[in-house]
């Protein structure tokens, strides 16, 4: 079908339902997890209400939201600046491999640079080779870091 140029914009509370739905699909597709609808909806609304914690950006084709990307922030004292972390990336199956993620990434990278951010980071499932290839094509590189966590 060829590359398309979606409209990229900041998400608003009116986008909460589609973002929550996309997050549920993302969890099912990438980690085979079923997220409770009310929990994810509350989490989406909380971020939409507090821009200091992060932002959602959405991609639209012909007025329909077909993709999303969430940004959160991490202060780096080593760089005296903020890293923008890309999270919750989702593009509808019909819109994949058509430049939707690339458009979202380029938009966010430009905003990050303009804001004075020191860089962009993301984490990706180690088995998700396709996503890693896409991120490399955007100019991202692997780091020497490994993500560890303790969930509560």
XYZ file of N, CA and C in Angstrom:
456
model
N 0.817 -1.211 0.000
C 0.000 0.000 0.000
C 0.850 1.260 0.000
N 2.126 1.172 0.402
C 3.005 2.338 0.329
C 2.968 3.183 1.581
N 3.954 4.067 1.682
C 4.068 4.919 2.852
C 3.000 6.008 2.836
N 2.560 6.338 4.005
C 1.552 7.377 4.175
C 2.102 8.430 5.116
N 1.496 9.574 5.146
C 1.905 10.616 6.079
C 0.749 10.891 7.028
N 0.789 10.256 8.190
C -0.287 10.496 9.157
C -0.126 11.857 9.815
N -1.220 12.371 10.313
C -1.193 13.579 11.132
C -0.815 13.154 12.543
N 0.172 13.821 13.134
C 0.623 13.507 14.497
C 0.196 14.654 15.394
N -0.381 14.321 16.538
C -0.801 15.353 17.490
C -0.699 14.820 18.905
N -0.678 15.775 19.841
C -0.769 15.404 21.252
C -2.146 14.813 21.518
N -2.173 13.769 22.307
C -3.452 13.180 22.678
C -4.158 14.063 23.696
N -5.474 13.950 23.718
C -6.321 14.666 24.669
C -7.154 13.635 25.444
N -7.843 14.067 26.497
C -8.701 13.119 27.219
C -9.736 12.434 26.326
N -10.116 13.052 25.221
C -11.064 12.422 24.292
C -10.471 11.171 23.639
N -9.141 11.033 23.674
C -8.473 9.869 23.097
C -8.284 8.732 24.101
N -8.700 8.931 25.340
C -8.407 7.956 26.400
C -8.912 6.553 26.067
N -10.106 6.444 25.521
C -10.666 5.111 25.258
C -9.849 4.355 24.214
N -9.463 5.016 23.132
C -8.695 4.330 22.084
C -7.283 4.021 22.576
N -6.686 4.907 23.354
C -5.346 4.634 23.895
C -5.404 3.432 24.839
N -6.412 3.381 25.696
C -6.549 2.241 26.613
C -6.749 0.946 25.818
N -7.559 1.006 24.779
C -7.777 -0.181 23.939
C -6.472 -0.613 23.268
N -5.728 0.349 22.729
C -4.451 0.031 22.091
C -3.483 -0.579 23.093
N -3.472 -0.074 24.331
C -2.583 -0.629 25.349
C -2.957 -2.067 25.687
N -4.249 -2.368 25.714
C -4.676 -3.745 25.962
C -4.229 -4.653 24.814
N -4.379 -4.164 23.576
C -3.945 -4.958 22.418
C -2.429 -5.170 22.456
N -1.691 -4.105 22.810
C -0.239 -4.175 22.879
C 0.204 -5.236 23.882
N -0.380 -5.233 25.056
C -0.010 -6.204 26.091
C -0.318 -7.630 25.632
N -1.450 -7.804 24.968
C -1.820 -9.138 24.483
C -0.862 -9.606 23.387
N -0.532 -8.709 22.463
C 0.332 -9.078 21.335
C 1.773 -9.327 21.746
N 2.327 -8.458 22.589
C 3.763 -8.527 22.870
C 4.115 -9.400 24.062
N 3.235 -9.466 25.047
C 3.571 -10.213 26.259
C 2.515 -11.235 26.645
N 1.510 -11.407 25.784
C 0.413 -12.340 26.047
C -0.236 -12.071 27.412
N -0.339 -10.770 27.742
C -0.933 -10.361 29.016
C -2.311 -9.756 28.774
N -3.196 -10.018 29.707
C -4.530 -9.423 29.675
C -4.578 -8.351 30.768
N -4.667 -7.085 30.357
C -4.697 -5.987 31.321
C -6.135 -5.651 31.689
N -6.401 -5.442 32.981
C -7.762 -5.063 33.394
C -8.156 -3.714 32.783
N -9.290 -3.677 32.110
C -9.724 -2.485 31.371
C -9.772 -1.241 32.260
N -10.326 -1.362 33.462
C -10.472 -0.179 34.316
C -9.115 0.320 34.812
N -8.212 -0.596 35.104
C -6.872 -0.201 35.556
C -6.141 0.566 34.450
N -6.168 0.036 33.247
C -5.459 0.695 32.153
C -6.110 2.027 31.813
N -7.448 2.076 31.841
C -8.145 3.335 31.567
C -7.761 4.396 32.590
N -7.705 4.007 33.861
C -7.300 4.945 34.914
C -5.868 5.411 34.708
N -4.983 4.496 34.308
C -3.592 4.853 34.066
C -3.437 5.820 32.904
N -4.198 5.603 31.848
C -4.170 6.495 30.686
C -4.673 7.879 31.083
N -5.796 7.919 31.778
C -6.363 9.206 32.192
C -5.426 9.956 33.134
N -4.728 9.238 34.014
C -3.796 9.888 34.942
C -2.670 10.582 34.174
N -2.129 9.923 33.154
C -1.047 10.549 32.386
C -1.579 11.726 31.570
N -2.750 11.555 30.971
C -3.332 12.650 30.188
C -3.586 13.885 31.052
N -3.782 13.679 32.345
C -4.076 14.792 33.255
C -2.812 15.438 33.833
N -1.642 14.843 33.620
C -0.423 15.341 34.246
C 0.734 15.333 33.249
N 0.879 16.417 32.497
C 1.898 16.505 31.444
C 3.321 16.428 31.994
N 3.512 16.699 33.282
C 4.860 16.590 33.848
C 5.321 15.139 33.919
N 4.379 14.211 33.980
C 4.730 12.792 34.026
C 4.996 12.222 32.638
N 4.334 12.785 31.630
C 4.508 12.272 30.280
C 3.408 12.760 29.364
N 3.478 12.306 28.147
C 2.520 12.701 27.108
C 2.259 11.512 26.196
N 1.064 11.482 25.640
C 0.764 10.560 24.548
C 0.712 11.368 23.267
N 1.228 10.782 22.205
C 1.073 11.322 20.863
C 0.303 10.283 20.064
N -0.583 10.742 19.203
C -1.344 9.818 18.364
C -1.128 10.168 16.899
N -1.256 9.138 16.065
C -1.159 9.283 14.614
C -2.543 9.036 14.037
N -2.967 9.931 13.162
C -4.281 9.807 12.528
C -4.142 9.687 11.021
N -4.958 8.819 10.455
C -5.127 8.724 9.010
C -6.602 8.930 8.718
N -6.894 9.890 7.891
C -8.285 10.209 7.531
C -9.163 10.353 8.774
N -8.623 11.022 9.795
C -9.390 11.293 11.006
C -9.485 10.151 11.996
N -8.904 9.003 11.673
C -8.959 7.845 12.563
C -7.607 7.648 13.233
N -7.605 7.461 14.564
C -6.366 7.193 15.289
C -5.914 5.773 14.951
N -4.701 5.671 14.383
C -4.167 4.371 13.967
C -2.862 4.019 14.688
N -2.363 4.936 15.501
C -1.129 4.652 16.215
C -0.952 5.555 17.411
N -0.095 5.117 18.322
C 0.180 5.903 19.530
C 1.603 5.677 19.986
N 2.061 6.606 20.794
C 3.383 6.543 21.408
C 3.298 7.372 22.677
N 3.803 6.827 23.774
C 3.801 7.547 25.045
C 5.234 7.955 25.371
N 5.376 9.145 25.938
C 6.665 9.640 26.404
C 6.608 9.825 27.917
N 7.640 9.344 28.603
C 7.843 9.711 30.004
C 9.257 10.270 30.101
N 9.578 10.843 31.239
C 10.830 11.577 31.378
C 11.708 10.982 32.476
N 13.016 11.007 32.242
C 13.982 10.566 33.249
C 15.098 11.602 33.319
N 15.323 12.132 34.523
C 16.393 13.113 34.716
C 17.736 12.393 34.720
N 18.701 12.928 33.993
C 20.064 12.403 34.003
C 20.985 13.448 34.613
N 21.479 13.175 35.819
C 22.422 14.101 36.433
C 23.759 14.064 35.696
N 24.091 12.953 35.070
C 25.337 12.848 34.307
C 25.339 13.769 33.100
N 24.142 14.057 32.578
C 24.033 14.891 31.384
C 23.351 16.227 31.646
N 22.893 16.406 32.892
C 22.158 17.612 33.253
C 21.016 17.851 32.266
N 20.259 16.805 32.008
C 19.148 16.915 31.066
C 18.188 15.751 31.191
N 17.094 15.847 30.457
C 16.058 14.818 30.470
C 16.217 13.863 29.302
N 16.081 12.577 29.582
C 15.851 11.588 28.538
C 14.347 11.491 28.346
N 13.924 11.414 27.119
C 12.532 11.106 26.806
C 12.471 9.607 26.550
N 11.663 8.896 27.328
C 11.482 7.458 27.174
C 10.246 7.197 26.332
N 10.413 6.442 25.272
C 9.286 6.024 24.423
C 8.707 4.748 25.023
N 7.397 4.746 25.210
C 6.702 3.582 25.756
C 5.361 3.447 25.051
N 4.697 2.331 25.288
C 3.333 2.095 24.805
C 3.161 2.415 23.320
N 4.101 1.926 22.509
C 4.011 2.118 21.064
C 3.026 1.102 20.492
N 2.066 1.591 19.740
C 1.114 0.683 19.085
C 0.647 1.293 17.775
N 0.635 0.463 16.743
C 0.076 0.837 15.445
C -0.898 -0.267 15.067
N -2.075 0.096 14.607
C -3.071 -0.910 14.233
C -2.504 -1.815 13.142
N -2.877 -3.088 13.152
C -2.325 -4.018 12.156
C -2.467 -3.525 10.710
N -3.595 -2.943 10.375
C -3.813 -2.488 8.989
C -2.889 -1.338 8.597
N -2.396 -0.592 9.585
C -1.557 0.576 9.294
C -0.056 0.290 9.449
N 0.293 -0.924 9.844
C 1.704 -1.254 10.076
C 2.500 -1.314 8.783
N 3.809 -1.071 8.913
C 4.763 -1.119 7.796
C 4.429 -0.068 6.739
N 3.785 1.014 7.162
C 3.399 2.089 6.245
C 3.931 3.444 6.662
N 4.859 3.480 7.615
C 5.441 4.751 8.007
C 4.772 5.444 9.176
N 3.806 4.798 9.816
C 3.101 5.435 10.941
C 4.041 5.599 12.130
N 4.731 4.522 12.524
C 5.665 4.662 13.644
C 6.770 5.655 13.302
N 7.303 5.585 12.095
C 8.376 6.505 11.695
C 7.938 7.951 11.853
N 6.706 8.243 11.461
C 6.192 9.610 11.591
C 6.069 10.007 13.058
N 5.566 9.100 13.899
C 5.476 9.368 15.335
C 6.867 9.618 15.906
N 7.817 8.754 15.569
C 9.169 8.872 16.103
C 9.810 10.193 15.676
N 9.739 10.518 14.402
C 10.350 11.761 13.912
C 9.736 12.985 14.596
N 8.424 12.970 14.788
C 7.739 14.080 15.455
C 8.245 14.236 16.889
N 8.301 13.125 17.614
C 8.736 13.157 19.014
C 10.212 13.530 19.115
N 11.047 12.980 18.232
C 12.476 13.297 18.262
C 12.704 14.790 18.021
N 11.953 15.360 17.097
C 12.086 16.799 16.825
C 11.673 17.611 18.049
N 10.581 17.229 18.682
C 10.139 17.935 19.898
C 11.148 17.782 21.026
N 11.711 16.581 21.166
C 12.699 16.335 22.221
C 13.930 17.218 22.006
N 14.416 17.261 20.780
C 15.579 18.111 20.470
C 15.276 19.572 20.769
N 14.118 20.023 20.310
C 13.730 21.428 20.490
C 13.615 21.775 21.975
N 13.182 20.817 22.793
C 13.000 21.051 24.228
C 14.319 21.061 24.988
N 15.394 20.591 24.349
C 16.677 20.496 25.033
C 16.934 19.154 25.687
N 16.093 18.159 25.404
C 16.311 16.820 25.965
C 17.692 16.310 25.549
N 18.285 15.453 26.378
C 19.622 14.936 26.073
C 19.569 13.664 25.245
N 18.394 13.077 25.066
C 18.286 11.889 24.239
C 16.940 11.217 24.368
N 16.790 10.164 23.578
C 15.573 9.348 23.592
C 15.987 7.920 23.899
N 15.226 7.268 24.742
C 15.470 5.871 25.080
C 14.170 5.091 24.996
N 14.305 3.795 24.889
C 13.152 2.912 24.995
C 13.647 1.544 25.387
N 12.739 0.715 25.858
C 13.086 -0.683 26.064
C 12.205 -1.499 25.142
N 12.743 -2.639 24.718
C 12.072 -3.485 23.745
C 12.250 -4.931 24.175
N 11.233 -5.740 23.960
C 11.336 -7.163 24.276
C 12.530 -7.748 23.515
N 13.354 -8.525 24.207
C 14.572 -9.053 23.585
C 14.266 -9.954 22.391
N 13.092 -10.573 22.368
C 12.732 -11.468 21.264
C 12.050 -10.735 20.108
N 11.787 -9.439 20.261
C 11.045 -8.696 19.234
C 12.014 -8.113 18.198
N 12.491 -8.979 17.335
C 13.465 -8.587 16.325
C 12.949 -7.540 15.357
N 11.683 -7.641 14.981
C 11.116 -6.678 14.031
C 11.124 -5.264 14.601
N 10.720 -5.138 15.872
C 10.727 -3.818 16.506
C 12.149 -3.284 16.607
N 13.089 -4.144 16.987
C 14.485 -3.705 17.103
C 15.016 -3.213 15.755
N 14.666 -3.891 14.688
C 15.083 -3.479 13.346
C 14.495 -2.103 13.010
N 13.237 -1.903 13.371
C 12.585 -0.618 13.127
C 13.287 0.496 13.897
N 13.609 0.255 15.163
C 14.270 1.276 15.977
C 15.669 1.592 15.446
N 16.390 0.568 15.008
C 17.708 0.803 14.411
C 17.582 1.659 13.151
N 16.551 1.416 12.355
C 16.329 2.193 11.132
C 16.074 3.669 11.447
N 15.613 3.959 12.671
C 15.376 5.341 13.100
C 16.651 5.973 13.658
N 17.750 5.200 13.684
C 19.025 5.732 14.170
C 19.331 5.386 15.610
N 18.498 4.568 16.237
C 18.752 4.171 17.619
C 19.778 3.044 17.646
N 20.499 2.937 18.753
C 21.506 1.894 18.903
C 21.282 1.153 20.220
N 21.814 -0.058 20.292
C 21.756 -0.818 21.535
C 22.685 -0.170 22.555
N 22.307 -0.271 23.815
C 23.160 0.209 24.893
C 23.786 -0.989 25.594
N 24.657 -0.717 26.539
C 25.239 -1.788 27.344
C 24.385 -2.078 28.576
N 23.278 -1.328 28.726
C 22.413 -1.504 29.892
C 21.444 -2.658 29.684
N 21.080 -3.284 30.789
C 20.022 -4.296 30.802
C 19.003 -3.810 31.817
N 17.730 -3.843 31.448
C 16.678 -3.376 32.356
C 16.404 -4.439 33.415
N 16.342 -3.991 34.672
C 15.968 -4.867 35.784
C 14.831 -4.168 36.525
N 14.044 -4.940 37.248
C 12.934 -4.336 37.971
C 12.564 -5.137 39.187
N 11.854 -4.468 40.078
C 11.182 -5.118 41.194
C 9.761 -4.558 41.182
N 8.784 -5.383 40.892
C 7.403 -4.905 40.830
C 6.758 -4.962 42.210
N 5.894 -3.996 42.466
C 5.160 -3.954 43.731
C 3.673 -3.972 43.468
